[in-house]
Coordinates of C-alpha atoms and ligand atoms in Angstrom, one line a residue:
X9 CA -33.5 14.4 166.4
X10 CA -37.1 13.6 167.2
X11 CA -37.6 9.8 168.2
X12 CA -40.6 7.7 169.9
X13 CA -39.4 5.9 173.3
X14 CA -41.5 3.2 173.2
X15 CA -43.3 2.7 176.4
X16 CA -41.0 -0.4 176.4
X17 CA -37.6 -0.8 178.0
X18 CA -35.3 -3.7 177.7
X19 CA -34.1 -4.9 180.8
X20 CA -30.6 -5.8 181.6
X21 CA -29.7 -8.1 184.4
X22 CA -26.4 -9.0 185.5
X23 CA -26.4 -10.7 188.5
X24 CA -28.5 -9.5 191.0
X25 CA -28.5 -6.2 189.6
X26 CA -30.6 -5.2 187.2
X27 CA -31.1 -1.8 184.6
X28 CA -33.8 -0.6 182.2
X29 CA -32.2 0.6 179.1
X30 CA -35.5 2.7 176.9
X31 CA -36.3 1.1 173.2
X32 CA -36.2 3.6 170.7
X33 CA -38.4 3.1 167.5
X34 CA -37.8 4.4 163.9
X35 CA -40.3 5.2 161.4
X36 CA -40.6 1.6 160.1
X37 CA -40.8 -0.1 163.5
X38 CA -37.4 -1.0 163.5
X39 CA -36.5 -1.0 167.4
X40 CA -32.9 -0.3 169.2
X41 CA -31.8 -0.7 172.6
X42 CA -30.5 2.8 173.6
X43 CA -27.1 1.8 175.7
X44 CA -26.5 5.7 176.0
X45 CA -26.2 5.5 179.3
X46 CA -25.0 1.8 179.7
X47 CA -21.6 2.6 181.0
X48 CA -22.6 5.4 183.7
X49 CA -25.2 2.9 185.3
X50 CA -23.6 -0.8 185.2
X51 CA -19.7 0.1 184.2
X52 CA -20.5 -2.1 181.5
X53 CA -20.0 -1.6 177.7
X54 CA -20.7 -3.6 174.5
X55 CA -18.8 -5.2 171.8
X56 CA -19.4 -5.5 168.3
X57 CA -16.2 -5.3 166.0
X58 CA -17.8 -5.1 162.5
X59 CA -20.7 -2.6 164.1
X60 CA -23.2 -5.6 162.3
X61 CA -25.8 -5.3 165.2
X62 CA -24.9 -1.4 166.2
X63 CA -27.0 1.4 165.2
X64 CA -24.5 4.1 165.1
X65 CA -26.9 7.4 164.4
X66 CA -30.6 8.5 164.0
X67 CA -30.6 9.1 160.4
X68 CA -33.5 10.3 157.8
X69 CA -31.7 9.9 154.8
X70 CA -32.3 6.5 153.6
X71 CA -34.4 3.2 154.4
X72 CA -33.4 0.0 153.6
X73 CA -35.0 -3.5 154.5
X74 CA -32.6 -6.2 154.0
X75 CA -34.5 -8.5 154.0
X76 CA -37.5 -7.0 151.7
X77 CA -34.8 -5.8 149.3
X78 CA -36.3 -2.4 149.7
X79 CA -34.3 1.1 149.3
X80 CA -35.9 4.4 150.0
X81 CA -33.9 8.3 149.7
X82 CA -36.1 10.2 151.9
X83 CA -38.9 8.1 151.8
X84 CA -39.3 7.7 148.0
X85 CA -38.2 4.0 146.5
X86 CA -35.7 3.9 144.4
X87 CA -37.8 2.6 141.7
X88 CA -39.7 5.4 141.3
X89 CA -37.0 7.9 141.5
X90 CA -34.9 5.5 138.4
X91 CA -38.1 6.0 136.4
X92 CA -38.5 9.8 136.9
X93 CA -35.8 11.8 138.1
X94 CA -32.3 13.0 137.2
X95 CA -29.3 12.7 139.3
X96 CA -28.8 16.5 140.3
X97 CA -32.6 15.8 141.7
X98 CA -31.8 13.2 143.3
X99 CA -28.6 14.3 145.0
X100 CA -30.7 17.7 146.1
X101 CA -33.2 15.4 147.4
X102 CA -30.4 13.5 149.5
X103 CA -28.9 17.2 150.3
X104 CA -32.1 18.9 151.3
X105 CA -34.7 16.4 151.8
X106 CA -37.3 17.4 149.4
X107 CA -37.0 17.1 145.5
X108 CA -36.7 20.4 144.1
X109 CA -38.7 22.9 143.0
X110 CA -38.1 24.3 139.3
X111 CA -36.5 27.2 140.6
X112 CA -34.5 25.6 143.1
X113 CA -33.4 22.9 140.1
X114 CA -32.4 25.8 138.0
X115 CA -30.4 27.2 140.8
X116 CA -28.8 24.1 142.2
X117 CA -27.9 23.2 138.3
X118 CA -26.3 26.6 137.7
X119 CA -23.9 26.3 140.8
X120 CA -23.0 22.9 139.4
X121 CA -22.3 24.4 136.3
X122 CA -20.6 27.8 137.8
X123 CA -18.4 25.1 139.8
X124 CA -17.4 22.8 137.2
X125 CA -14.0 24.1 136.7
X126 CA -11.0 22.4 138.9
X127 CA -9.1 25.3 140.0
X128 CA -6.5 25.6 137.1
X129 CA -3.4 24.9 139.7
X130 CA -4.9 21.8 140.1
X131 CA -3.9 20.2 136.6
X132 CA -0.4 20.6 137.5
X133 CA -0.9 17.3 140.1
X134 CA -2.0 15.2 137.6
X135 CA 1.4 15.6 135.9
X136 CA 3.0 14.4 138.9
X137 CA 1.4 11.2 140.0
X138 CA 2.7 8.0 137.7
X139 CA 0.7 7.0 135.0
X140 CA -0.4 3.7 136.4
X141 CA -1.9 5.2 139.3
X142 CA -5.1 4.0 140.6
X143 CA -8.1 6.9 140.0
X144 CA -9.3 6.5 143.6
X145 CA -5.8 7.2 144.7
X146 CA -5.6 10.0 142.5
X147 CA -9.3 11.5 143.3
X148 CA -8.8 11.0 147.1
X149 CA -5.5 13.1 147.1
X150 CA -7.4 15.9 144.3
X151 CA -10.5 16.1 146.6
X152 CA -8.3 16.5 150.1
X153 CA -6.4 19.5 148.0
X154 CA -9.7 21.2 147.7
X155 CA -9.2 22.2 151.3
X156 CA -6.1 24.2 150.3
X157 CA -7.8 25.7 147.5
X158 CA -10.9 26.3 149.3
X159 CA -9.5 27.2 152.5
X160 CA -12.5 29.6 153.5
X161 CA -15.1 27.2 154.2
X162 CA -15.9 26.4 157.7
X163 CA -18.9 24.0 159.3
X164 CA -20.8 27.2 159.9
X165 CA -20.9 28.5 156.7
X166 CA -21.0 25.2 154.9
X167 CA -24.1 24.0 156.7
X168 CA -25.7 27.7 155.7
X169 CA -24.6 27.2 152.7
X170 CA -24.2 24.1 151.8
X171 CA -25.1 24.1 148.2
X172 CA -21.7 26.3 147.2
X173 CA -19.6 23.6 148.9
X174 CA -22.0 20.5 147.7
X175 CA -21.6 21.5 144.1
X176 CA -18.4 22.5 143.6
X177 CA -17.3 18.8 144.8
X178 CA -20.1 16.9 143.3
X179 CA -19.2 18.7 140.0
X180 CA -15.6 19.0 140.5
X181 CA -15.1 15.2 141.2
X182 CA -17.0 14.6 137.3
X183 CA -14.2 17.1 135.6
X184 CA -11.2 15.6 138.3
X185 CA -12.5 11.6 137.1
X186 CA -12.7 12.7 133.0
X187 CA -9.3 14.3 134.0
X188 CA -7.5 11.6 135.4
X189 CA -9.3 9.2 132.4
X190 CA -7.7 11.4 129.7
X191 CA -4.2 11.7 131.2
X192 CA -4.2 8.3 131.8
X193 CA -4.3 7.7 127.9
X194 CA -2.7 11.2 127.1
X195 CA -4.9 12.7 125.6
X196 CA -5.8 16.4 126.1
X197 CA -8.3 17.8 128.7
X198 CA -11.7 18.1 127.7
X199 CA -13.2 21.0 129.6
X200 CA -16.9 21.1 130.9
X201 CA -19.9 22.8 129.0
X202 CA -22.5 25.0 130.2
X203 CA -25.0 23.5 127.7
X204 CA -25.1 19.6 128.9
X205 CA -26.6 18.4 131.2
X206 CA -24.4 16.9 134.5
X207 CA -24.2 12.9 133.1
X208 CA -24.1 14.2 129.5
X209 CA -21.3 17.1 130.0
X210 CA -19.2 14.2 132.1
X211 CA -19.5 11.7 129.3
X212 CA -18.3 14.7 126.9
X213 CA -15.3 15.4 129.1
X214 CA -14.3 11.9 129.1
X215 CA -14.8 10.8 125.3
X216 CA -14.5 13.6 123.1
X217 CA -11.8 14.8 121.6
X218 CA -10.1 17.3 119.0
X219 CA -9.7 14.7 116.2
X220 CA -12.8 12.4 117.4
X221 CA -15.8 14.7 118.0
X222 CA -18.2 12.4 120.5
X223 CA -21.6 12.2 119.8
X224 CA -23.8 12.2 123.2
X225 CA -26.0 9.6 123.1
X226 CA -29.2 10.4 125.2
X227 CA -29.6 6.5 126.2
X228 CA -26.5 6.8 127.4
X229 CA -27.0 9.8 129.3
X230 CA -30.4 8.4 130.7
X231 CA -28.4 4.8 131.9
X232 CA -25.9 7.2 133.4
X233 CA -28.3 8.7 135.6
X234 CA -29.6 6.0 136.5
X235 CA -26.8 3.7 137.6
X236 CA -25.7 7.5 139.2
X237 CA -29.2 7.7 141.1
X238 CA -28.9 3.8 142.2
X239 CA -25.4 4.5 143.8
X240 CA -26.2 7.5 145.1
X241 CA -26.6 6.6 148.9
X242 CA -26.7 3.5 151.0
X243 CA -27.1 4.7 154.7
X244 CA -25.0 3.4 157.1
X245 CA -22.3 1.7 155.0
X246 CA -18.7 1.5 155.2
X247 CA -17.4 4.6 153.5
X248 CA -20.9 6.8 154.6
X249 CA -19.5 5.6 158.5
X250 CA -15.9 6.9 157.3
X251 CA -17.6 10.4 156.6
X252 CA -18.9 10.4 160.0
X253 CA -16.4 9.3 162.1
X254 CA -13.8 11.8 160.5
X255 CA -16.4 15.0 159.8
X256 CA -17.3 14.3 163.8
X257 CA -14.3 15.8 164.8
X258 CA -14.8 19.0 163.1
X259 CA -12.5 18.1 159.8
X260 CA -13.4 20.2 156.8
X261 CA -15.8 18.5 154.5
X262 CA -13.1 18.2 151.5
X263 CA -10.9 15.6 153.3
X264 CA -13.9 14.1 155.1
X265 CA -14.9 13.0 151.6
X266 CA -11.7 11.9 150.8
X267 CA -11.4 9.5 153.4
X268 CA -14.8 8.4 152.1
X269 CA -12.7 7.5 148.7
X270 CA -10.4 6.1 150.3
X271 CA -13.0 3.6 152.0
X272 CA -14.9 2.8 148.8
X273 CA -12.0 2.0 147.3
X274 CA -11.7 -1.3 149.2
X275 CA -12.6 -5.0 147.1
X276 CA -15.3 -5.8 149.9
X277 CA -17.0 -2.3 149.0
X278 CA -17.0 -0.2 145.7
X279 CA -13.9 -2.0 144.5
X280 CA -16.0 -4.9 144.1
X281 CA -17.4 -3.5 140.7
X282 CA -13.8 -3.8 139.2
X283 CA -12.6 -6.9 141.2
X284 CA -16.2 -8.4 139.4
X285 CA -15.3 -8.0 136.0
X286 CA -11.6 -9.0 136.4
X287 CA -13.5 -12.8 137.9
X288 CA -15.9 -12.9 135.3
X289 CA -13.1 -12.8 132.7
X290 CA -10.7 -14.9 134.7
X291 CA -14.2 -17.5 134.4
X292 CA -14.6 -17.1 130.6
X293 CA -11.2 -17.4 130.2
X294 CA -11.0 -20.7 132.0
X295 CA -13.7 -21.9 131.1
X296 CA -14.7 -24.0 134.3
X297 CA -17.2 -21.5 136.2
X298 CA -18.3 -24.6 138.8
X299 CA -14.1 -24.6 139.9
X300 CA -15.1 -20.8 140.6
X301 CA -18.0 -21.5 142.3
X302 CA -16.5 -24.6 144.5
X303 CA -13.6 -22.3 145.3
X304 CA -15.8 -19.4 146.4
X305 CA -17.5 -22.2 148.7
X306 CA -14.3 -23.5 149.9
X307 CA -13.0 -22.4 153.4
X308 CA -9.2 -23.4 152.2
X309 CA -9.0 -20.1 150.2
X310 CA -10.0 -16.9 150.5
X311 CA -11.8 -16.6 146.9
X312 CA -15.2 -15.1 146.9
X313 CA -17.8 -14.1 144.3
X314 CA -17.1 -11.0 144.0
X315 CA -20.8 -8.9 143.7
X316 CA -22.1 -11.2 145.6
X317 CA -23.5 -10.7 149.0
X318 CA -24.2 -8.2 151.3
X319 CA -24.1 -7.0 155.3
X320 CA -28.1 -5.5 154.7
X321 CA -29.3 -7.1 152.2
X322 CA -30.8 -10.9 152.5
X323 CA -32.4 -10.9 149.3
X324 CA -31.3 -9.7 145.7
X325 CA -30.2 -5.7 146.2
X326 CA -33.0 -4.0 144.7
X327 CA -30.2 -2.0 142.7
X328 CA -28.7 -5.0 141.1
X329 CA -32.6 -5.7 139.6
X330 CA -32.4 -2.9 138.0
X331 CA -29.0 -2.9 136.7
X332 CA -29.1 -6.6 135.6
X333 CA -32.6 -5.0 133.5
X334 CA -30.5 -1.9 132.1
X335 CA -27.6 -4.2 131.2
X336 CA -29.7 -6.4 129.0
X337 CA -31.6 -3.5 127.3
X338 CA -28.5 -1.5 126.9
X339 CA -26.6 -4.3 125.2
X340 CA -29.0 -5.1 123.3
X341 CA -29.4 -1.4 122.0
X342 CA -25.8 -1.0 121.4
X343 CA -25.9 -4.7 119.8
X344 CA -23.0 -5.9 122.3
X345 CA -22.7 -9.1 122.5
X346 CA -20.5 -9.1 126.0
X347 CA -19.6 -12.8 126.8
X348 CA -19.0 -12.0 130.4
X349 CA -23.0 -10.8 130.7
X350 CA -23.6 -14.5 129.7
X351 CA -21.0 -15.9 132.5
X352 CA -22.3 -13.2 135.3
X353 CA -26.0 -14.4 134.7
X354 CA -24.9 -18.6 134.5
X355 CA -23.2 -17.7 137.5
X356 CA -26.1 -16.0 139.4
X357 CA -28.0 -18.9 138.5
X358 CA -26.0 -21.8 139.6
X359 CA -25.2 -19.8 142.6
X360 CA -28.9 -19.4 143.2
X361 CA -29.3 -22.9 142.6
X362 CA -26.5 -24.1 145.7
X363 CA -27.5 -24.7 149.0
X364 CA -24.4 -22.8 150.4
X365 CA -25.4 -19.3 148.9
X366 CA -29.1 -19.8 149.5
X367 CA -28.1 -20.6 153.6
X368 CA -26.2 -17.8 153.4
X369 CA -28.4 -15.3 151.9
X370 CA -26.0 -14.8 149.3
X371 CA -27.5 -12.3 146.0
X372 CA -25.7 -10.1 143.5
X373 CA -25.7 -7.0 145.1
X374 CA -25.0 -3.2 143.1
X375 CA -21.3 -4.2 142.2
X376 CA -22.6 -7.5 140.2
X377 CA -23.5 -6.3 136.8
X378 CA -22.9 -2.9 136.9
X379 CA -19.1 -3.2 135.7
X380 CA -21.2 -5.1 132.5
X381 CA -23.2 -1.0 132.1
X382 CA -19.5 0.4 132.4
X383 CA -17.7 -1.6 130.0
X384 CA -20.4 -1.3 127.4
X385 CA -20.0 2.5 128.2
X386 CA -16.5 2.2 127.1
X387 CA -15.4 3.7 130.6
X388 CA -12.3 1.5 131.6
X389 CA -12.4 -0.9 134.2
X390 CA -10.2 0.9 136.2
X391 CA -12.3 3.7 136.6
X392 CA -15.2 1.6 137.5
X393 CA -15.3 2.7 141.2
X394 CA -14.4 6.3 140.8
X395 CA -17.9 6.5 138.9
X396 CA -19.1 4.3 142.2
X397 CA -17.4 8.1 144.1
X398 CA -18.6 9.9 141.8
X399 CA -22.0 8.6 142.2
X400 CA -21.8 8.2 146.2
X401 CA -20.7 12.0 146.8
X402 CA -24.1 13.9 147.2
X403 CA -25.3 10.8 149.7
X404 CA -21.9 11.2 151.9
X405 CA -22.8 15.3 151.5
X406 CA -26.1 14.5 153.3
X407 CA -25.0 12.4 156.1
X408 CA -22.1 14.9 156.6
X409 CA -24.7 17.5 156.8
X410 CA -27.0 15.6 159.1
X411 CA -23.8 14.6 161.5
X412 CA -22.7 18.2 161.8
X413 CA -24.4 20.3 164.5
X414 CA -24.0 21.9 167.9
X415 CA -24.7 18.8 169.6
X416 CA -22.6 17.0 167.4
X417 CA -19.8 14.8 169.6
X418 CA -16.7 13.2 169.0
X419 CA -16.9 9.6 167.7
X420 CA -14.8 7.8 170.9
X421 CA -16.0 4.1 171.0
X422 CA -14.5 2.1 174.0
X423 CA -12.7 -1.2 174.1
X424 CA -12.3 -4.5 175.3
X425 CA -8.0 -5.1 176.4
X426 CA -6.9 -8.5 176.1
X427 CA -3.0 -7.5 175.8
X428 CA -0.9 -8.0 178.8
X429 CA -1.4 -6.8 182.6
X430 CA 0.8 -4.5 183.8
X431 CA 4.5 -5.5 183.4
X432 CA 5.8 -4.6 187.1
X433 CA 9.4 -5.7 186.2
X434 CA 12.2 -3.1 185.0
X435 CA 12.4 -2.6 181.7
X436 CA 15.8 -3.7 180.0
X437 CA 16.8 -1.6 177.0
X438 CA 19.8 -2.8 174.9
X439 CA 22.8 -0.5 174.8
X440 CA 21.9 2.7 173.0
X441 CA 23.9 3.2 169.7
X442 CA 24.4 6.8 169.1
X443 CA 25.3 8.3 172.7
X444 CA 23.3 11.6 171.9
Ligands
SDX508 C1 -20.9 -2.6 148.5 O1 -22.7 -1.7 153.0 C2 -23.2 -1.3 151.9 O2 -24.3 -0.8 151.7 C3 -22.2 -1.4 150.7 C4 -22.7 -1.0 149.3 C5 -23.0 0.5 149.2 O3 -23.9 0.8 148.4 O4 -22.3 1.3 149.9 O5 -23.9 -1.8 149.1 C6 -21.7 -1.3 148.3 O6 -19.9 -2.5 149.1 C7 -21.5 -3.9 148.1 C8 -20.7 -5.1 148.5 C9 -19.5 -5.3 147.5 N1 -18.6 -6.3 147.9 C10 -18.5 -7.5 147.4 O7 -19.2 -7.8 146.5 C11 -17.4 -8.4 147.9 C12 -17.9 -9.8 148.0 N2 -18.9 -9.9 149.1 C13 -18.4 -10.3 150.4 O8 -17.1 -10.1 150.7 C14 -19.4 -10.1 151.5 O9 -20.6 -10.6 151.1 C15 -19.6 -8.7 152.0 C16 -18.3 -8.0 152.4 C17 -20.3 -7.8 151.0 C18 -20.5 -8.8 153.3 O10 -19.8 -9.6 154.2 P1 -20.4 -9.9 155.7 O11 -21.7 -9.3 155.9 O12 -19.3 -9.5 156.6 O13 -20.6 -11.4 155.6 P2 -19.5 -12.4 156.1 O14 -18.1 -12.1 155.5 O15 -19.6 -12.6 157.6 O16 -20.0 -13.8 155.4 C19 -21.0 -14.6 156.0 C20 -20.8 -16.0 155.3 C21 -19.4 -16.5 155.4 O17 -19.4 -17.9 155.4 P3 -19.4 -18.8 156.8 O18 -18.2 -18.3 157.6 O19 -20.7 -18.4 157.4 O20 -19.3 -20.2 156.3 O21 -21.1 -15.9 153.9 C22 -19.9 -16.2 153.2 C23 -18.7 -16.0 154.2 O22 -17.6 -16.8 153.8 N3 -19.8 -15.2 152.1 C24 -19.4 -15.5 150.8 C25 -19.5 -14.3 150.1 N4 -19.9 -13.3 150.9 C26 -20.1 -13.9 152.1 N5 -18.9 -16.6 150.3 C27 -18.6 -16.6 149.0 N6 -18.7 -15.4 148.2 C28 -19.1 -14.3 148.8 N7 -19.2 -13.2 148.0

């Protein structure tokens, strides 16, 4: 991984004894302290629980400035790539690092299609999992399975060929989330199509049916790529750090992603988008939105705005500008008239309006309105996040790709102990119960 050492270093004194750790520099200027070799020259190490100020790779996947509210895939703003692209482009731009070619669209979009199928065994686990179970629960166990299904692919060969392995998850997990959607409301499986495209054949799988035949709606489809594109990656974030830790000891890339489900599926992450329409109705249902807002403000609870806020971003998440745009255009095209769109923008602007959020650099980040986009889809609320998976797959594909290598180590970090010293008494066991 190329990288400038700046011809600065950052010195470290401790005492009397001091050590020159190098400055490393990325492409936008952004400067780190290298503490590679920290421990070896002062027995020192550092601490920093929530990794906050820790840059825990070299990545080229995605930029973002937090505090410009900027978010680049490989260099290109996401703006641009909203206005232009598709998601398949946009997750073989994460993949490979270039969009592609025509040929290389046409091939990348036939392995999606080729791979579209679940292996058939696979249905049978649906049937087994109660029906009130959550679909990031479900989808984390059906994408860990894979690796029993596809037991034949090893780091070597998925790194060579990583477009067989990328594409049958990234379309699998579209048939596994339409799947769990129509059991979940017993209706039969729709299979996938080889003549729609990937946001159109998933909207097919999850609404048509034999006595309902679904029209696909291409402003639909074109708002599904696009809140698709917008979750698509996120460097460095919780469930992205999830696929690295776990894919850096050598784990297969099936259940490396599903412990990336399992991570999103958390309230502070991609569970926000659900947790944010289940407050906004709570608010129009009560009726008193400044009672929300003084709780969330509150230190005697542990309420917060959910969709608001964000580790990176100190300024409104360039995503949620978009999405809040989309929303309004969307409704309006559909003639919605969604209540809870009125409550999430009076709440954005009395929040934007109170000292405590501004001090705080509190903005509606991606999970805000885009709940708002999925309701007016008709995709239920508690599939909200598995769209959030569904969209975040090719971006944890990439940073897999780019952790795994020969040089690749074992993520080990160190600790500080603050249990007990050693206990030099003898240790006094009660009687055992069983003698054997
Ligand atoms: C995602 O990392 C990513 O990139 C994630 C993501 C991606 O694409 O992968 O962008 C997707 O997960 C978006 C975030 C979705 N989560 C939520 O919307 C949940 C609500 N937001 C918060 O819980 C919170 O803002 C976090 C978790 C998002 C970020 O928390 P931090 O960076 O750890 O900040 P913090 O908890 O230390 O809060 C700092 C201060 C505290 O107050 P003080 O102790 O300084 O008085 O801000 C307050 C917090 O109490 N605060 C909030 C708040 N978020 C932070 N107060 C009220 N409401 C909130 N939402």
């Amino acid at each position: 991984m190329a990288t400038k050492v700046v011809d600065k270093t950052a010195r470290l004194t401790i005492g009397r004894k001091s050590v020159d750790l190098p400055l490393v520099c990325g492409t936008e200027g952004e400067q780190a302290i290298d503490i590679g070799k920290l421990r070896a020259s002062t027995g020192l190490v550092t601490i920093d629980p929530s990794l906050g100020n820790t840059a825990s790779c070299f990545s080229k996947i995605t930029y973002i400035d937090g505090e410009k509210g900027i978010l680049r895939y490989r260099g290109i703003p996401i703006e641009k790539l909203v206005a232009k692209a598709r998601f398949i482009d946009v997750a073989y731009l994460l993949i490979h690092g270039e969009l592609p070619t025509y040929d290389e669209r046409r091939n990348f979009s036939q392995l999606l299609n080729f791979n579209s199928l679940m292996h058939e065994d696979m249905r049978h686990f649906f049937d087994l999992f109660p029906r009130n179970a959550h679909p990031m629960n479900i989808l984390s166990t059906m994408i860990n399975a894979m690796a029993s299904f596809y037991p034949n692919v090893d780091l070597v060969s998925v790194v060579e060929d990583i477009d067989s392995a990328a594409t049958r998850i990234i379309s699998c997990i579209r048939t596994m989330v339409a799947f769990v959607y129509k059991k979940s409301i017993g209706e039969p499986l729709v299979y996938p199509r080889q003549d729609l495209s990937y946001c159109a054949n998933f909207l097919n799988m999850m609404f048509n049916s034999p006595v309902r035949p679904y029209e696909i709606c291409p402003e639909t489809v074109r708002l599904l790529n696009i809140l698709f594109i917008l979750h698509a990656d996120h460097e460095q974030n919780c469930s992205t750090t999830a696929v690295r830790v776990i894919g850096s000891a050598q784990v297969n890339l099936y259940s490396t992603i599903s412990a990336g489900i399992s991570a999103l599926s958390g309230p502070l992450h991609g569970g926000a988008n659900q947790a944010v329409i289940e407050m906004l109705r709570a608010i129009h249902e009560d009726g008193d939105i400044e009672k929300f807002v003084r709780m969330a403000k509150s230190k005697d609870n542990n309420f917060r705005l959910m969709g608001f806020g964000h580790r990176a971003y100190k300024t409104y998440d360039p995503r949620a500008v978009i999405i809040r745009r989309e929303c309004e255009k969307y409704l309006a095209f559909r003639k919605i008239d969604d209540p809870l769109l009125d409550v999430a923008k009076r709440l954005e602007e009395i929040a934007l309006g109170d000292s405590y959020f501004i001090e705080r650099h509190l903005y509606p980040n991606v999970d805000f309105y885009s709940g708002i986009l999925y309701r007016a889809m008709g995709i239920p609320e508690n599939m909200f996040t598995a769209m959030f998976a569904l969209a975040r797959l090719p971006g944890w594909i990439a940073h897999w790709k780019e952790m795994i290598g020969r040089d690749t180590k074992i993520v080990r970090p160190r600790q500080v102990y603050v249990g007990k010293p050693e206990n030099k008494s003898e240790i006094k066991l009660p009687k055992a119960i069983f003698t054997i």
